[in-house]
């Protein structure tokens, strides 16, 4: 049984103090605190190992992780949905069908030489890829979540998740799961490296180039989207540059584009003239202006503050932000020294930092599975649906600003959603579950009609023919070039036929064995063990006592050994109550 100590935050006076805590101040509770913030929480065995290692070795083992074997990290296995004819995919359905009408083919598909709806195959092809890349991106999110749960390098995955929200792009616009996979790889490789170099690589990344309209940023007509966001959101923050700087920065990035998955520069579209940017004058390109941005003191402060808020607590003082910025700047934007200072500091273990961070939905669900001892992301409930319900769709942030985070994660509705997701993990609906990857939603009726032999006009008619208007009846007979509703369904069907199914097992864990191995003999001890394992902030005594009463009533006894053959469901209901508390949402 792992050594347990009570909740033990450091002194209030430790706040904003970046000096390391003393060796004597290190204990299992602080090891658990470190794992909860630096990763996704820890098992009792992992906490025990870090506690025995001592502070310096514990922090070093988390931050300098490259030498630690990570055997469960497997490459993503693609479903085979993409082929080269989809390169230079049309930006819109009208572009796809107009191209077909003009050239007789589009995306490798030829138009029909005669008959009704001659462009239908091309319209189907366009919607096929929209559906295919969406479905494959869901699999990609599931795969990435498993890496977060199974990794022996938790800091790497936690920081990769940070960079995904910081350098935000979303599949709904990028429309290519391969580019999103490329980004995950970039964020993992650069997770704790040099943030200046990571930013340069992000600027060259095809997903970012497409997301922020690099294809429209050309000499003589610069597009300012990336130039503005790289300063406002990625490096400096609002108010630290001028509109003239935005325009000059955009000129520096002209000609940058991508060819399939490769970064390219078109010299003919690059503005090679002199530029005045942040007080410097020169014939700058994109890399040059990024390096100038990283020479600004505010850049280090902005980025260090972003890292700190994600890993420690949601609020930090201007003075602490300046101190953290100095650490990052003094180490030439290398992240490992900054992380080492943060994770070793008195501030990190102070009262202010205990319960100061609200877990984001992805972090929350991965930690939940860590707490119950699951070794894989379950298929029921569906990972993507669960995190979307809680406010975060992995690989689909709401905008280039990413997710707001902090208190935005907790509203009355989202708190209820967190409790519902906990219930679905603990007591999954295995018989009522329906795989949303294989349903076209409201077009299920359409699909059934097509399979029953209806023609396109009849299949897309309103459900009750007696309610059809004159326009509806005419529409049944009109000679249309294609029908997009049919394409939406057919595209989904074609993609789903190729899609590798997501495993739909429940999370595998046994709370009965967990509680017995934890040494509990009474319901009171069982509840205390579960609270110790799952909460980083203790509940009120009345709440704790209510959990004990609930478990005792469900078991009909307060003796755990007497109830060992039938207590699994009662323990799961008790853990559901714990996971629904406000205290469980924070670390």
Coordinates of C-alpha atoms in Angstrom, one line a residue, residues 85-331:
X85 CA -6.6 12.7 -56.4
X86 CA -7.7 14.6 -53.3
X87 CA -4.6 16.8 -53.3
X88 CA -5.6 20.5 -53.8
X89 CA -9.0 19.7 -52.6
X90 CA -11.6 22.3 -53.6
X91 CA -12.3 24.9 -50.9
X92 CA -16.0 24.7 -51.5
X93 CA -18.7 22.5 -53.1
X94 CA -19.4 25.2 -55.8
X95 CA -15.7 25.2 -56.7
X96 CA -15.7 21.4 -56.9
X97 CA -18.8 21.2 -59.1
X98 CA -17.9 24.2 -61.2
X99 CA -14.5 22.7 -61.9
X100 CA -16.3 19.5 -63.0
X101 CA -18.7 21.4 -65.3
X102 CA -15.8 23.2 -66.9
X103 CA -13.2 20.3 -67.2
X104 CA -15.5 17.2 -67.2
X105 CA -13.8 15.9 -64.1
X106 CA -12.8 16.9 -60.5
X107 CA -10.9 15.2 -57.7
X108 CA -10.3 12.2 -60.0
X109 CA -14.0 11.7 -60.8
X110 CA -15.5 12.2 -64.3
X111 CA -18.9 13.7 -64.9
X112 CA -21.6 11.4 -66.4
X113 CA -21.9 11.7 -70.2
X114 CA -25.7 11.6 -70.1
X115 CA -28.7 10.9 -67.9
X116 CA -29.9 12.8 -64.9
X117 CA -27.6 14.7 -62.5
X118 CA -24.4 14.4 -64.5
X119 CA -22.3 16.1 -61.8
X120 CA -23.6 13.9 -59.0
X121 CA -20.5 11.6 -58.8
X122 CA -18.3 14.7 -58.3
X123 CA -20.6 16.2 -55.7
X124 CA -20.5 12.8 -53.9
X125 CA -16.8 12.8 -54.0
X126 CA -16.6 16.3 -52.4
X127 CA -18.8 15.2 -49.5
X128 CA -17.0 11.9 -49.2
X129 CA -13.8 13.7 -48.3
X130 CA -15.5 16.1 -45.9
X131 CA -17.1 13.1 -44.1
X132 CA -13.9 10.9 -44.3
X133 CA -11.5 13.4 -42.8
X134 CA -14.0 14.2 -40.1
X135 CA -14.4 10.6 -39.2
X136 CA -10.7 9.9 -39.3
X137 CA -10.0 12.9 -37.2
X138 CA -12.3 11.5 -34.5
X139 CA -10.1 8.3 -34.6
X140 CA -7.1 10.5 -34.4
X141 CA -8.4 12.3 -31.2
X142 CA -9.1 8.9 -29.7
X143 CA -5.6 7.7 -30.5
X144 CA -4.0 10.9 -29.1
X145 CA -6.0 10.6 -25.9
X146 CA -4.7 7.0 -25.5
X147 CA -1.2 8.4 -25.7
X148 CA -1.9 10.9 -22.9
X149 CA -3.2 8.0 -20.7
X150 CA -0.6 5.5 -21.5
X151 CA 2.6 7.6 -21.8
X152 CA 5.5 7.3 -19.5
X153 CA 6.3 10.9 -20.5
X154 CA 3.4 12.8 -19.0
X155 CA 5.0 16.3 -19.4
X156 CA 5.5 15.7 -23.1
X157 CA 1.8 15.0 -23.6
X158 CA 0.6 17.7 -21.3
X159 CA 2.7 20.3 -23.1
X160 CA 1.6 19.0 -26.5
X161 CA -2.0 19.5 -25.4
X162 CA -1.0 23.1 -24.4
X163 CA 0.5 23.8 -27.8
X164 CA -2.5 22.4 -29.6
X165 CA -4.7 25.0 -27.8
X166 CA -2.1 27.8 -28.2
X167 CA -1.2 27.3 -31.9
X168 CA -4.8 26.5 -32.6
X169 CA -6.1 25.1 -35.9
X170 CA -9.2 23.0 -36.4
X171 CA -10.0 20.2 -38.7
X172 CA -13.3 21.7 -39.7
X173 CA -11.4 24.3 -41.7
X174 CA -8.2 22.4 -42.5
X175 CA -10.2 19.4 -43.7
X176 CA -7.3 17.0 -43.7
X177 CA -6.7 14.6 -40.8
X178 CA -3.1 14.0 -42.1
X179 CA -2.2 17.7 -41.5
X180 CA -3.7 17.4 -38.0
X181 CA -1.6 14.3 -37.3
X182 CA 1.4 16.1 -38.6
X183 CA 0.7 18.9 -36.0
X184 CA 0.4 16.4 -33.1
X185 CA 3.8 15.0 -34.1
X186 CA 5.2 18.5 -34.2
X187 CA 3.8 19.4 -30.8
X188 CA 5.1 16.2 -29.2
X189 CA 8.6 16.6 -30.7
X190 CA 8.7 20.3 -29.6
X191 CA 6.8 19.9 -26.4
X192 CA 9.6 20.9 -24.0
X193 CA 12.2 22.1 -26.5
X194 CA 12.9 25.6 -27.7
X195 CA 9.7 27.6 -28.1
X196 CA 11.2 30.0 -30.7
X197 CA 12.1 27.0 -32.9
X198 CA 8.7 25.5 -32.3
X199 CA 7.0 28.7 -33.4
X200 CA 9.1 28.8 -36.6
X201 CA 8.1 25.2 -37.3
X202 CA 4.4 26.0 -36.6
X203 CA 4.6 28.9 -39.1
X204 CA 5.8 26.4 -41.7
X205 CA 3.2 23.8 -40.8
X206 CA 0.7 23.0 -43.6
X207 CA -2.3 23.0 -41.2
X208 CA -1.4 26.4 -40.0
X209 CA -0.6 27.7 -43.4
X210 CA -4.0 26.6 -44.7
X211 CA -5.9 27.6 -41.5
X212 CA -4.6 31.2 -41.6
X213 CA -4.9 31.6 -45.4
X214 CA -1.2 31.6 -46.4
X215 CA -2.4 30.8 -50.0
X216 CA -3.8 34.3 -50.2
X217 CA -0.7 36.0 -48.8
X218 CA 1.2 37.2 -51.9
X219 CA 3.4 40.0 -53.0
X220 CA 1.3 43.1 -53.7
X221 CA -1.7 41.8 -51.8
X222 CA -0.6 40.6 -48.4
X223 CA -3.1 38.8 -46.2
X224 CA -2.7 39.8 -42.6
X225 CA -4.3 36.8 -40.9
X226 CA -1.2 35.0 -39.8
X227 CA 0.8 38.1 -39.2
X228 CA -1.8 39.4 -36.8
X229 CA -2.4 36.2 -34.9
X230 CA 1.3 35.3 -34.6
X231 CA 1.8 38.5 -32.5
X232 CA -1.6 38.8 -30.8
X233 CA -2.1 35.2 -29.8
X234 CA 1.1 33.2 -30.3
X235 CA 3.9 35.4 -29.0
X236 CA 3.4 38.9 -27.7
X237 CA -0.2 39.7 -26.8
X238 CA -2.5 42.6 -27.6
X239 CA -1.0 46.1 -27.4
X240 CA 2.6 45.3 -28.0
X241 CA 2.7 46.0 -31.7
X242 CA 1.3 48.5 -34.2
X243 CA -0.9 48.1 -37.3
X244 CA 2.1 49.0 -39.3
X245 CA 4.0 46.1 -37.8
X246 CA 1.1 43.8 -38.8
X247 CA 1.3 44.9 -42.4
X248 CA 5.1 44.6 -42.6
X249 CA 5.0 41.2 -40.9
X250 CA 2.5 40.0 -43.5
X251 CA 4.8 41.1 -46.2
X252 CA 7.6 39.0 -44.7
X253 CA 5.5 35.9 -44.9
X254 CA 4.3 36.4 -48.5
X255 CA 5.0 33.4 -50.8
X256 CA 4.9 30.8 -48.0
X257 CA 2.6 27.9 -48.9
X258 CA 2.4 24.1 -48.8
X259 CA 2.3 21.4 -51.4
X260 CA 0.4 18.5 -50.0
X261 CA 2.2 17.9 -46.7
X262 CA 5.4 19.9 -47.5
X263 CA 6.3 23.5 -46.8
X264 CA 7.3 25.5 -49.8
X265 CA 8.2 29.1 -50.7
X266 CA 7.3 30.7 -54.0
X267 CA 10.0 33.3 -54.8
X268 CA 7.8 35.0 -57.3
X269 CA 5.1 35.6 -54.7
X270 CA 7.4 36.7 -51.9
X271 CA 7.9 40.4 -51.3
X272 CA 11.6 40.9 -51.2
X273 CA 11.5 44.6 -50.5
X274 CA 12.8 46.3 -47.3
X275 CA 10.4 46.2 -44.3
X276 CA 10.2 48.2 -41.1
X277 CA 9.2 45.9 -38.3
X278 CA 9.2 46.5 -34.5
X279 CA 11.8 49.2 -35.0
X280 CA 14.1 47.2 -37.3
X281 CA 14.6 47.7 -41.0
X282 CA 15.7 45.0 -43.4
X283 CA 14.8 42.6 -46.2
X284 CA 13.0 40.3 -43.8
X285 CA 11.4 37.0 -44.4
X286 CA 9.1 35.1 -42.1
X287 CA 11.9 33.5 -40.0
X288 CA 13.5 36.9 -39.6
X289 CA 10.4 38.6 -38.2
X290 CA 9.8 35.7 -35.8
X291 CA 13.4 36.0 -34.5
X292 CA 12.8 39.8 -34.0
X293 CA 9.6 39.0 -32.1
X294 CA 11.5 36.7 -29.8
X295 CA 14.0 39.5 -29.1
X296 CA 11.2 41.5 -27.4
X297 CA 11.1 41.1 -23.5
X298 CA 7.3 41.0 -23.6
X299 CA 7.4 37.8 -25.7
X300 CA 9.1 35.8 -23.0
X301 CA 6.7 37.1 -20.3
X302 CA 3.7 36.4 -22.5
X303 CA 4.7 32.8 -23.3
X304 CA 6.0 32.0 -19.8
X305 CA 2.7 33.2 -18.4
X306 CA 0.8 31.0 -20.8
X307 CA 2.8 27.9 -19.8
X308 CA 2.3 28.8 -16.1
X309 CA -1.4 29.3 -16.3
X310 CA -1.8 26.0 -18.1
X311 CA 0.3 24.0 -15.7
X312 CA -0.1 25.6 -12.3
X313 CA -3.0 28.1 -11.6
X314 CA -5.2 30.3 -13.6
X315 CA -4.1 33.6 -12.0
X316 CA -0.6 35.0 -11.7
X317 CA 0.7 38.4 -10.6
X318 CA 2.6 40.8 -12.9
X319 CA 5.6 40.3 -10.8
X320 CA 5.6 36.5 -11.1
X321 CA 5.0 36.8 -14.8
X322 CA 8.1 39.0 -15.1
X323 CA 10.2 36.5 -13.1
X324 CA 9.1 33.6 -15.2
X325 CA 9.7 35.6 -18.4
X326 CA 13.3 36.3 -17.2
X327 CA 13.9 32.6 -16.7
X328 CA 12.7 31.8 -20.2
X329 CA 14.6 34.6 -21.8
X330 CA 17.8 33.9 -19.9
X331 CA 17.7 30.3 -21.2

